[in-house]
Amino acid sequence: MGFPYALLTIGCKVNRVEIDSIGAKLDGAGCLRADDPSVQAVFINTCTVTAEADKKTRKTVRHALKAYPDALVFVMGCAVAIDPEVYTSMSDRVRVVAKGEAAQVALDLLGGNDQDACAARALRADAAGEALRVGADYNTRVTLKVQDGCNNACTYCIVHVARGKSVSVPLPEVVEEARRYGEAGVKELVLSGINLASYDWEGADIADLMQALLNCYPGFRIRLGSVEPLDVTDKLIALMAANPGRICWHLHLPLQSGSTKVLSEMDRRYSADFYVNLVAKLRSAMPTLSLSTDIIVGFPGETDEDFADTLQVAKDCAFSRIHVFRYSRREGTPAAERPDQVPSDVSAKRSRALSDLARALADSDRESRAGTQELVLVEADGKGMTDSYHGILLPSGKYAPGQLVSVCLPEAVENGMYLL
């Protein structure tokens, strides 16, 4: 009989893909996901993007050691890459492992692959026996990690140190994985990476990869993950514009600041005007494009005027969703060494102001779409996600999870979600 295990992850969506891939491999070997003291193995994918993320990671490992007293705790990921001794010193039950080897290391140590205990395998694998992230424990929207690492070095970030230089998954491998998910009935694939649109495999860029995916299977739609502004090419815009319904007209385009001065000090390498003009170009090609973003408030040296510029750019771009982050001083980054750190109460005030604007912009974008038709991915009974990345509450029992259905978006809203 395979062993009971638990999965924990902190941080980005790439981390979620990586940890779920471990789960799928364990499921395929007859192991069972659980959440009780009987768990024998805990897998934790860590994050180190900010000081807060580091703190949360350490807390998560300590909690796992306490909650699962008989388990080996396998830790991996960015925080471990920077300082593995922090985690191995916590307990002799902690094992630092590489993500790609974690499942097999646990199987070797704890057993598994019991031929009589692999009923789950039929549910998690395709005809070739490959582990798939499908089923009740996984999202109906499947994310494919097609790229890792980053060649940039933003002054607030240490992920490029933890992840290393940009590397891309070979295009044929991505296409084959996508085809298998399509044949398994998956209706939405999300492309993900640390610096996604830097994808480059033998001259094929992210647009070429997306075209190959469109060609490989007709039954799913593609959603892009986070794309850096400087990586948005005319070729990518044209492909998205030419394939409504197959490619979601939603883009997550990190801004980080609406002040050109702050962007320069972040080493973001584009100006606020460049960003606003790019958004105008995108909306010219795709008038109903939904645009989400990340913005950091309280970066060292950010003035009231800089923050006012950020608010104005957010209004000009009419974001449908803003992920607001208060700057968190990350040791080992250039920004952490600056003497002009913004006081906590000031950054908190700015965070509240931007969050208020974010809610107003989201409401406005949602209202502008009422009465229009969009494809909705049913994520669970009574809940779905629109092409434009808005949540929608659906009649219970009407649609099966995993379906892709055409819906006329209603005017009614409940808790920030459309109410059909």
XYZ file of C-alpha atoms in Angstrom:
420
model
C 0.000 0.000 0.000
C 1.349 3.450 -0.882
C 1.942 5.933 1.917
C -0.281 8.910 2.863
C 1.224 12.282 1.949
C 0.509 16.017 2.094
C 1.406 18.857 -0.291
C 2.103 22.434 0.776
C 3.234 25.335 -1.384
C 4.006 29.009 -0.916
C 4.353 31.672 -3.579
C 3.804 31.734 -7.314
C 1.717 29.643 -9.699
C 4.843 27.923 -10.986
C 5.344 26.556 -7.472
C 1.783 25.224 -7.589
C 2.461 23.375 -10.857
C 5.655 21.876 -9.477
C 4.060 20.623 -6.262
C 0.996 19.242 -8.065
C 3.282 17.342 -10.442
C 4.799 15.621 -7.411
C 1.297 14.747 -6.214
C 0.351 13.281 -9.568
C 3.431 11.034 -9.554
C 2.663 9.839 -6.036
C -0.991 9.210 -6.905
C 0.191 7.159 -9.844
C 2.295 5.023 -7.487
C -0.698 4.220 -5.292
C -0.102 6.842 -2.598
C -2.987 8.770 -1.069
C -3.220 12.468 -0.286
C -4.313 13.085 3.298
C -4.428 15.751 5.987
C -4.151 14.021 9.342
C -1.389 12.837 11.708
C -1.025 9.563 9.769
C 0.770 11.377 6.927
C 4.226 9.897 6.347
C 5.583 12.432 3.837
C 5.063 16.178 3.515
C 6.276 18.032 0.420
C 6.811 21.790 0.721
C 7.697 23.996 -2.242
C 9.199 27.154 -0.794
C 9.316 30.834 -1.746
C 11.890 33.522 -1.052
C 10.707 36.448 -3.192
C 10.319 38.720 -0.147
C 11.256 38.745 3.526
C 7.614 37.960 4.290
C 7.707 34.944 1.967
C 10.828 33.671 3.734
C 9.111 34.085 7.095
C 5.997 32.277 5.854
C 8.127 29.449 4.454
C 9.903 28.852 7.770
C 6.564 28.954 9.602
C 5.093 26.409 7.162
C 7.956 23.959 7.725
C 7.682 24.301 11.501
C 3.918 23.768 11.304
C 4.375 20.632 9.172
C 6.832 19.159 11.666
C 4.306 19.677 14.447
C 1.122 18.691 12.570
C 2.605 15.510 11.069
C 4.770 14.090 13.881
C 5.726 10.877 12.080
C 6.349 12.361 8.648
C 9.488 13.080 6.704
C 9.313 16.687 5.512
C 10.717 17.187 2.022
C 11.528 20.841 1.297
C 12.505 22.251 -2.073
C 12.362 25.418 -4.133
C 13.625 28.974 -4.030
C 14.129 29.483 -0.288
C 16.033 26.207 -0.041
C 18.214 27.174 -2.994
C 19.303 30.326 -1.170
C 19.834 28.871 2.335
C 19.269 25.108 2.747
C 20.881 24.964 6.211
C 18.033 27.008 7.671
C 15.712 24.084 6.997
C 17.934 21.082 7.651
C 18.744 22.562 11.058
C 15.061 22.522 12.074
C 14.816 18.743 12.472
C 16.424 15.475 11.455
C 13.110 14.736 9.734
C 13.681 17.504 7.170
C 15.079 16.470 3.792
C 16.202 19.037 1.210
C 15.461 17.647 -2.254
C 15.351 18.713 -5.881
C 11.795 19.192 -7.134
C 12.175 16.763 -10.003
C 13.484 14.038 -7.701
C 11.248 14.540 -4.653
C 8.593 11.944 -5.444
C 11.099 9.204 -6.267
C 13.219 9.972 -3.197
C 10.126 9.581 -1.012
C 9.092 6.368 -2.751
C 12.583 4.945 -2.270
C 12.565 5.828 1.429
C 8.969 4.988 2.308
C 7.880 2.436 -0.266
C 5.204 2.596 -2.924
C 4.549 1.294 -6.394
C 2.460 -1.507 -4.849
C 0.791 -3.130 -7.826
C -2.318 -3.818 -5.752
C -2.638 -0.211 -4.591
C -2.684 1.704 -7.842
C -6.413 2.228 -8.402
C -5.733 5.964 -8.366
C -3.358 5.520 -11.271
C -6.194 4.849 -13.693
C -7.722 8.186 -12.731
C -4.491 10.175 -12.853
C -2.753 8.762 -15.907
C -3.363 8.537 -19.617
C -3.012 5.439 -21.790
C 0.773 5.833 -21.811
C 0.847 5.637 -18.027
C 2.005 9.235 -17.633
C 0.934 11.051 -14.457
C -1.661 13.737 -15.131
C -2.807 16.491 -12.775
C -6.508 15.775 -13.167
C -9.202 14.794 -10.708
C -10.791 16.068 -7.514
C -7.491 17.136 -5.921
C -6.486 19.321 -8.873
C -7.764 22.428 -10.629
C -9.950 21.979 -13.697
C -7.696 24.604 -15.288
C -4.359 22.856 -15.907
C -1.175 24.906 -15.829
C 1.784 23.896 -17.976
C 5.213 25.064 -16.848
C 7.019 25.837 -20.105
C 9.867 28.023 -18.838
C 11.965 28.504 -15.692
C 14.518 31.022 -14.468
C 15.005 34.703 -15.255
C 17.670 36.735 -17.038
C 16.494 39.979 -15.436
C 17.678 41.292 -12.071
C 15.057 43.625 -10.623
C 16.583 45.356 -7.618
C 13.899 44.108 -5.186
C 14.025 40.480 -6.320
C 16.232 37.491 -5.542
C 14.354 34.888 -7.583
C 16.843 35.128 -10.463
C 19.497 33.949 -7.992
C 17.353 31.082 -6.682
C 16.066 29.934 -10.088
C 19.046 30.735 -12.300
C 19.078 31.750 -15.953
C 16.089 31.340 -18.228
C 15.552 27.855 -19.656
C 12.694 26.650 -21.856
C 10.963 23.290 -22.062
C 11.431 21.856 -25.577
C 8.448 22.714 -27.754
C 7.691 19.100 -28.737
C 7.492 18.128 -25.048
C 5.034 20.931 -24.286
C 2.886 20.037 -27.286
C 2.813 16.364 -26.312
C 1.858 17.198 -22.718
C -0.887 19.522 -23.946
C -2.223 16.864 -26.314
C -2.456 14.333 -23.487
C -4.381 16.785 -21.322
C -6.665 17.617 -24.215
C -7.413 13.943 -24.760
C -8.082 13.630 -21.016
C -10.840 16.231 -21.379
C -9.109 19.358 -20.035
C -10.689 22.498 -21.503
C -8.247 25.206 -20.396
C -4.466 25.167 -20.362
C -2.545 27.982 -18.681
C 1.014 28.606 -19.829
C 3.295 29.481 -16.948
C 6.905 30.343 -16.235
C 9.101 32.554 -14.103
C 9.650 34.829 -17.116
C 7.146 33.200 -19.432
C 7.442 35.216 -22.614
C 11.215 34.877 -22.676
C 10.430 31.359 -23.966
C 12.985 30.399 -26.621
C 13.491 26.887 -27.931
C 15.565 26.539 -31.099
C 14.309 29.923 -32.273
C 10.656 29.279 -31.400
C 9.217 32.025 -29.193
C 6.110 32.066 -27.024
C 3.862 32.918 -29.981
C 5.247 29.971 -31.963
C 4.612 27.696 -28.984
C 1.032 28.923 -28.674
C 0.405 28.374 -32.379
C 1.741 24.819 -32.080
C -0.616 24.201 -29.151
C -3.593 25.547 -31.102
C -2.713 23.136 -33.896
C -2.182 20.077 -31.701
C -5.691 19.744 -30.255
C -8.937 21.629 -31.001
C -10.798 21.101 -27.741
C -9.106 23.421 -25.258
C -8.476 27.123 -24.862
C -5.132 28.658 -23.874
C -4.549 31.283 -21.212
C -1.235 33.082 -20.847
C 0.266 33.510 -17.414
C 2.249 36.584 -16.409
C 4.038 38.279 -19.328
C 6.654 41.008 -18.916
C 5.874 44.225 -20.855
C 9.134 44.162 -22.828
C 8.340 40.631 -24.046
C 4.997 41.509 -25.661
C 5.690 41.480 -29.396
C 3.530 42.468 -32.347
C 3.595 38.789 -33.329
C 2.117 37.760 -29.974
C -0.551 40.469 -30.126
C -1.558 39.425 -33.657
C -1.849 35.760 -32.661
C -4.050 36.550 -29.660
C -6.216 38.916 -31.702
C -6.720 36.313 -34.431
C -7.865 33.568 -32.047
C -10.678 34.782 -29.771
C -12.165 31.873 -27.849
C -9.112 29.688 -28.385
C -6.774 32.154 -26.649
C -8.244 33.990 -23.670
C -8.367 37.725 -24.175
C -6.861 38.263 -20.754
C -3.285 39.238 -20.046
C -1.413 39.599 -16.769
C 1.068 42.383 -17.450
C 3.133 43.356 -14.368
C 3.481 47.127 -13.982
C 5.162 47.282 -10.518
C 5.075 51.100 -10.519
C 3.505 53.886 -12.550
C 6.469 56.159 -11.862
C 9.209 56.123 -14.490
C 11.718 57.144 -11.813
C 10.785 54.209 -9.584
C 10.746 51.802 -12.530
C 14.305 52.859 -13.370
C 15.409 52.314 -9.770
C 13.755 48.885 -9.847
C 15.768 48.185 -13.048
C 12.525 47.378 -14.880
C 13.923 48.868 -18.138
C 10.717 50.451 -19.447
C 9.000 53.738 -18.735
C 5.461 54.409 -17.568
C 4.710 55.910 -21.007
C 5.960 52.747 -22.723
C 3.608 50.664 -20.596
C 0.579 52.893 -21.232
C 1.277 52.918 -24.978
C 1.618 49.120 -24.979
C -1.774 48.800 -23.295
C -3.260 51.098 -25.944
C -1.786 48.888 -28.687
C -3.185 45.747 -27.031
C -6.644 47.248 -26.678
C -6.599 48.473 -30.278
C -6.082 44.865 -31.396
C -8.389 43.347 -28.742
C -10.969 45.918 -27.586
C -12.432 43.630 -24.915
C -9.053 42.594 -23.483
C -9.047 42.108 -19.712
C -5.822 43.301 -18.124
C -4.502 42.373 -14.678
C -1.255 43.474 -13.081
C 1.102 43.508 -10.092
C 2.017 46.765 -8.358
C 4.475 47.298 -5.511
C 3.850 50.230 -3.165
C 6.407 51.657 -0.771
C 9.503 50.858 -2.831
C 12.538 52.664 -1.341
C 12.514 56.338 -2.300
C 8.901 56.294 -3.559
C 7.439 59.760 -3.001
C 3.824 60.916 -2.826
C 4.225 62.167 -6.389
C 5.528 58.776 -7.539
C 2.555 57.065 -5.931
C 0.159 59.555 -7.538
C 1.694 58.629 -10.904
C 0.998 54.959 -10.138
C -2.653 55.686 -9.341
C -3.008 57.622 -12.591
C -1.465 54.871 -14.715
C -3.772 52.312 -13.068
C -6.770 54.462 -14.013
C -5.488 55.023 -17.548
C -4.963 51.286 -18.094
C -8.345 50.366 -16.557
C -7.053 47.189 -14.957
C -9.594 44.459 -14.254
C -7.510 43.190 -11.352
C -4.550 44.583 -9.404
C -2.427 42.468 -7.096
C -1.189 45.030 -4.572
C 2.077 44.279 -2.778
C 3.656 46.337 -0.032
C 7.399 46.418 -0.579
C 9.094 43.853 1.641
C 12.794 44.327 2.274
C 14.579 41.219 0.982
C 18.104 40.746 2.321
C 20.591 40.155 -0.484
C 18.947 42.556 -2.956
C 20.168 46.051 -3.915
C 16.910 47.677 -2.816
C 17.302 46.313 0.713
C 20.548 48.255 1.129
C 19.020 51.634 0.323
C 18.826 54.121 3.197
C 15.574 55.701 1.956
C 13.201 52.928 3.028
C 9.558 54.072 3.098
C 8.011 54.022 6.598
C 5.620 51.144 7.211
C 2.656 53.386 7.989
C 3.149 55.256 4.703
C 3.311 52.074 2.609
C 0.257 50.725 4.448
C -1.707 53.877 3.615
C -0.691 53.653 -0.038
C -1.622 49.987 -0.123
C -5.121 50.778 1.145
C -5.569 53.565 -1.398
C -4.458 51.401 -4.313
C -6.586 48.481 -3.107
C -9.629 50.772 -3.021
C -8.916 51.857 -6.590
C -8.389 48.234 -7.625
C -11.845 47.275 -6.361
C -13.439 50.202 -8.192
C -11.659 49.336 -11.449
C -12.630 45.660 -11.139
C -16.274 46.638 -10.585
C -16.153 48.935 -13.613
C -14.650 46.277 -15.874
C -17.185 43.719 -14.660
C -20.095 46.093 -15.307
C -18.817 46.908 -18.809
C -19.100 43.241 -19.780
C -22.682 42.679 -18.588
C -24.858 41.508 -21.452
C -21.950 40.170 -23.514
C -21.256 36.529 -24.298
C -18.165 34.805 -22.907
C -16.910 31.262 -22.565
C -16.866 30.137 -18.941
C -14.784 27.299 -17.532
C -16.783 25.495 -14.831
C -14.324 25.078 -11.959
C -16.676 23.435 -9.462
C -20.395 22.944 -9.011
C -21.881 26.429 -9.037
C -18.645 28.263 -9.803
C -16.768 29.238 -12.954
C -14.222 31.591 -14.509
C -14.880 33.746 -17.551
C -12.564 34.226 -20.500
C -11.850 37.710 -19.071
C -10.818 36.198 -15.711
C -13.816 37.192 -13.646
C -15.441 34.729 -11.272
C -19.063 33.756 -11.878
C -21.601 31.970 -9.681
C -23.587 29.420 -11.695
C -26.826 27.524 -10.970
C -25.933 24.509 -8.837
C -26.159 21.197 -10.662
C -26.544 22.732 -14.126
C -22.959 22.363 -15.332
C -20.321 19.725 -14.637
C -16.875 20.804 -13.436
C -14.466 21.012 -16.353
C -17.084 22.057 -18.922
C -16.532 25.085 -21.132
C -19.883 26.814 -21.645
C -21.027 29.997 -23.381
C -22.739 32.390 -20.962
C -24.363 35.801 -21.317
C -22.771 37.718 -18.465
C -25.397 39.092 -16.067
C -25.632 42.492 -14.401
C -26.135 40.861 -11.003
C -23.032 40.589 -8.830
C -22.436 38.914 -5.475
C -19.219 39.231 -3.477
C -17.336 40.506 -6.516
C -18.535 37.673 -8.790
C -21.137 37.588 -11.527
C -24.362 35.948 -10.303
C -26.098 33.998 -13.057
